[in-house]
């Protein structure tokens, strides 16, 4: 019985080894093939563009530095332009959260984190688009691939009173 298992294992090993040897490239192929030139982010035309994967989960504050929620999704039109951001409002750790869609052009994105005068929330620093309230002290440098947070001019009650966003099936 053991000899049958040993024979099967030996044959299996031989078959696997043969396949592995067959897949090793020739030395002549390696000499003729060159690796593509590495490009840095400054050489690509996308330096300073924001990553959508980093936008989802971004905290959203209002003009008085009260946290409203976080971006749950981005809605694009057929041409790939972002039309709306879906913001999760309320709830705790995603439980009881209510989704609302707001026009993307109504959000202001802040590149640097800041503390408000009272020490709460994210405050405002360098923004894209129109300015918000006076800048506060920044704590770290900005990241070129995503903003620190978004600002939406509404109270939490106004956002919660907006129509709930539902994904259609």
Short mmCIF file of C-alpha atoms in Angstrom, two decimals:
data_model
loop_
_atom_site.label_atom_id
_atom_site.label_comp_id
_atom_site.label_asym_id
_atom_site.label_seq_id
_atom_site.Cartn_x
_atom_site.Cartn_y
_atom_site.Cartn_z
CA UNK A 1 0.00 0.00 0.00
CA UNK A 2 2.81 2.37 0.91
CA UNK A 3 4.68 1.54 -2.28
CA UNK A 4 1.65 2.61 -4.35
CA UNK A 5 1.58 6.00 -2.58
CA UNK A 6 5.33 6.45 -2.98
CA UNK A 7 5.12 5.56 -6.69
CA UNK A 8 2.26 8.03 -7.23
CA UNK A 9 4.17 10.77 -5.36
CA UNK A 10 7.32 10.11 -7.40
CA UNK A 11 5.43 10.25 -10.71
CA UNK A 12 3.63 13.45 -9.64
CA UNK A 13 6.92 15.09 -8.66
CA UNK A 14 8.48 14.13 -11.99
CA UNK A 15 5.56 15.63 -13.90
CA UNK A 16 5.71 18.88 -11.92
CA UNK A 17 9.47 19.15 -12.34
CA UNK A 18 9.16 18.61 -16.09
CA UNK A 19 6.58 21.41 -16.34
CA UNK A 20 8.78 23.75 -14.29
CA UNK A 21 11.82 23.08 -16.45
CA UNK A 22 9.81 23.65 -19.62
CA UNK A 23 8.77 27.09 -18.37
CA UNK A 24 12.25 28.50 -17.73
CA UNK A 25 13.05 31.17 -20.33
CA UNK A 26 16.05 30.92 -22.64
CA UNK A 27 19.08 33.07 -21.96
CA UNK A 28 18.89 34.47 -25.49
CA UNK A 29 15.36 35.76 -24.90
CA UNK A 30 16.46 37.67 -21.79
CA UNK A 31 19.23 39.44 -23.72
CA UNK A 32 16.91 40.62 -26.49
CA UNK A 33 14.11 41.84 -24.22
CA UNK A 34 14.47 45.20 -22.50
CA UNK A 35 12.40 46.43 -19.60
CA UNK A 36 10.14 49.41 -20.22
CA UNK A 37 11.53 52.69 -18.95
CA UNK A 38 10.37 53.53 -15.45
CA UNK A 39 8.41 56.76 -15.23
CA UNK A 40 8.07 58.89 -12.19
CA UNK A 41 4.83 60.57 -11.22
CA UNK A 42 6.22 63.95 -12.33
CA UNK A 43 6.85 62.58 -15.85
CA UNK A 44 3.35 61.17 -16.20
CA UNK A 45 0.58 63.57 -17.03
CA UNK A 46 -1.33 62.61 -13.91
CA UNK A 47 0.75 64.17 -11.14
CA UNK A 48 -1.62 66.03 -8.85
CA UNK A 49 -4.65 63.97 -9.89
CA UNK A 50 -6.70 62.49 -7.07
CA UNK A 51 -7.30 58.76 -6.67
CA UNK A 52 -10.97 57.80 -6.48
CA UNK A 53 -10.14 54.92 -4.15
CA UNK A 54 -8.85 57.47 -1.63
CA UNK A 55 -11.89 59.75 -2.03
CA UNK A 56 -14.25 57.05 -0.78
CA UNK A 57 -14.14 57.20 3.00
CA UNK A 58 -13.07 60.85 3.05
CA UNK A 59 -14.61 62.75 5.97
CA UNK A 60 -17.03 65.58 5.16
CA UNK A 61 -17.31 68.61 7.45
CA UNK A 62 -19.45 71.74 7.29
CA UNK A 63 -18.28 75.36 7.42
CA UNK A 64 -18.32 75.34 11.23
CA UNK A 65 -16.06 72.23 11.37
CA UNK A 66 -18.81 69.83 12.47
CA UNK A 67 -18.38 66.37 10.97
CA UNK A 68 -21.31 65.55 8.71
CA UNK A 69 -20.31 62.06 7.59
CA UNK A 70 -18.04 60.49 5.00
CA UNK A 71 -18.08 59.90 1.25
CA UNK A 72 -19.47 56.42 0.57
CA UNK A 73 -19.44 56.46 -3.23
CA UNK A 74 -18.92 58.62 -6.30
CA UNK A 75 -21.52 58.72 -9.09
CA UNK A 76 -20.24 59.18 -12.65
CA UNK A 77 -22.04 59.96 -15.88
CA UNK A 78 -21.47 57.93 -19.05
CA UNK A 79 -18.56 60.18 -20.00
CA UNK A 80 -16.74 59.44 -16.75
CA UNK A 81 -17.37 62.83 -15.13
CA UNK A 82 -18.18 62.74 -11.41
CA UNK A 83 -21.68 64.14 -10.95
CA UNK A 84 -22.43 63.41 -7.29
CA UNK A 85 -20.93 62.15 -4.08
CA UNK A 86 -22.93 59.79 -1.88
CA UNK A 87 -22.40 60.77 1.76
CA UNK A 88 -23.18 58.50 4.68
CA UNK A 89 -24.80 60.56 7.43
CA UNK A 90 -25.51 59.53 11.00
CA UNK A 91 -25.27 56.08 12.43
CA UNK A 92 -22.40 54.49 14.28
CA UNK A 93 -19.73 52.47 12.46
CA UNK A 94 -21.98 52.20 9.41
CA UNK A 95 -25.00 50.92 11.36
CA UNK A 96 -28.03 53.17 10.94
CA UNK A 97 -26.20 55.28 8.38
CA UNK A 98 -28.37 57.18 5.90
CA UNK A 99 -27.09 57.85 2.37
CA UNK A 100 -27.66 61.15 0.59
CA UNK A 101 -26.35 62.23 -2.81
CA UNK A 102 -24.98 65.75 -3.14
CA UNK A 103 -23.74 67.46 -6.31
CA UNK A 104 -19.98 66.97 -6.57
CA UNK A 105 -19.39 70.61 -7.50
CA UNK A 106 -20.92 71.70 -4.17
CA UNK A 107 -18.10 69.99 -2.24
CA UNK A 108 -14.92 71.93 -1.46
CA UNK A 109 -11.83 69.81 -0.93
CA UNK A 110 -9.21 70.75 1.63
CA UNK A 111 -5.66 69.60 1.02
CA UNK A 112 -4.22 70.05 4.49
CA UNK A 113 -5.57 68.92 7.85
CA UNK A 114 -6.15 71.64 10.41
CA UNK A 115 -7.50 72.09 13.91
CA UNK A 116 -10.27 74.60 14.52
CA UNK A 117 -9.93 77.23 17.20
CA UNK A 118 -11.90 75.04 19.61
CA UNK A 119 -9.66 72.05 18.80
CA UNK A 120 -12.44 69.94 17.30
CA UNK A 121 -12.98 68.74 13.78
CA UNK A 122 -10.88 69.19 10.69
CA UNK A 123 -11.05 72.91 10.09
CA UNK A 124 -10.02 74.46 6.84
CA UNK A 125 -6.70 74.99 5.19
CA UNK A 126 -5.80 75.15 1.52
CA UNK A 127 -8.95 74.54 -0.49
CA UNK A 128 -9.78 73.92 -4.10
CA UNK A 129 -12.61 75.97 -5.46
CA UNK A 130 -14.07 78.80 -3.42
CA UNK A 131 -12.66 79.57 -0.01
CA UNK A 132 -14.25 78.60 3.28
CA UNK A 133 -13.57 80.11 6.69
CA UNK A 134 -10.19 81.46 7.85
CA UNK A 135 -7.34 78.94 7.73
CA UNK A 136 -6.23 77.37 10.97
CA UNK A 137 -2.92 75.82 11.99
CA UNK A 138 -1.92 72.94 9.76
CA UNK A 139 -0.51 69.76 11.27
CA UNK A 140 0.98 67.87 8.30
CA UNK A 141 1.84 68.41 4.66
CA UNK A 142 -0.65 67.72 1.90
CA UNK A 143 -0.71 64.53 -0.15
CA UNK A 144 -0.81 65.01 -3.93
CA UNK A 145 -2.93 61.86 -4.50
CA UNK A 146 -5.94 62.75 -2.33
CA UNK A 147 -7.32 65.64 -0.28
CA UNK A 148 -7.49 65.53 3.50
CA UNK A 149 -11.23 66.13 3.78
CA UNK A 150 -14.23 67.74 2.08
CA UNK A 151 -16.38 70.68 3.16
CA UNK A 152 -20.11 70.89 2.36
CA UNK A 153 -22.07 74.02 3.28
CA UNK A 154 -24.96 72.50 5.24
CA UNK A 155 -25.81 71.47 8.76
CA UNK A 156 -26.17 67.86 9.76
CA UNK A 157 -29.94 68.37 10.10
CA UNK A 158 -30.17 69.79 6.56
CA UNK A 159 -28.21 66.84 5.20
CA UNK A 160 -30.37 64.33 7.09
CA UNK A 161 -33.55 66.01 5.74
CA UNK A 162 -32.40 65.55 2.12
CA UNK A 163 -33.98 62.67 0.17
CA UNK A 164 -32.35 59.34 0.94
CA UNK A 165 -30.22 57.90 -1.87
CA UNK A 166 -31.05 54.32 -2.86
CA UNK A 167 -29.13 52.19 -5.33
CA UNK A 168 -31.50 50.91 -8.00
CA UNK A 169 -31.14 47.27 -8.98
#
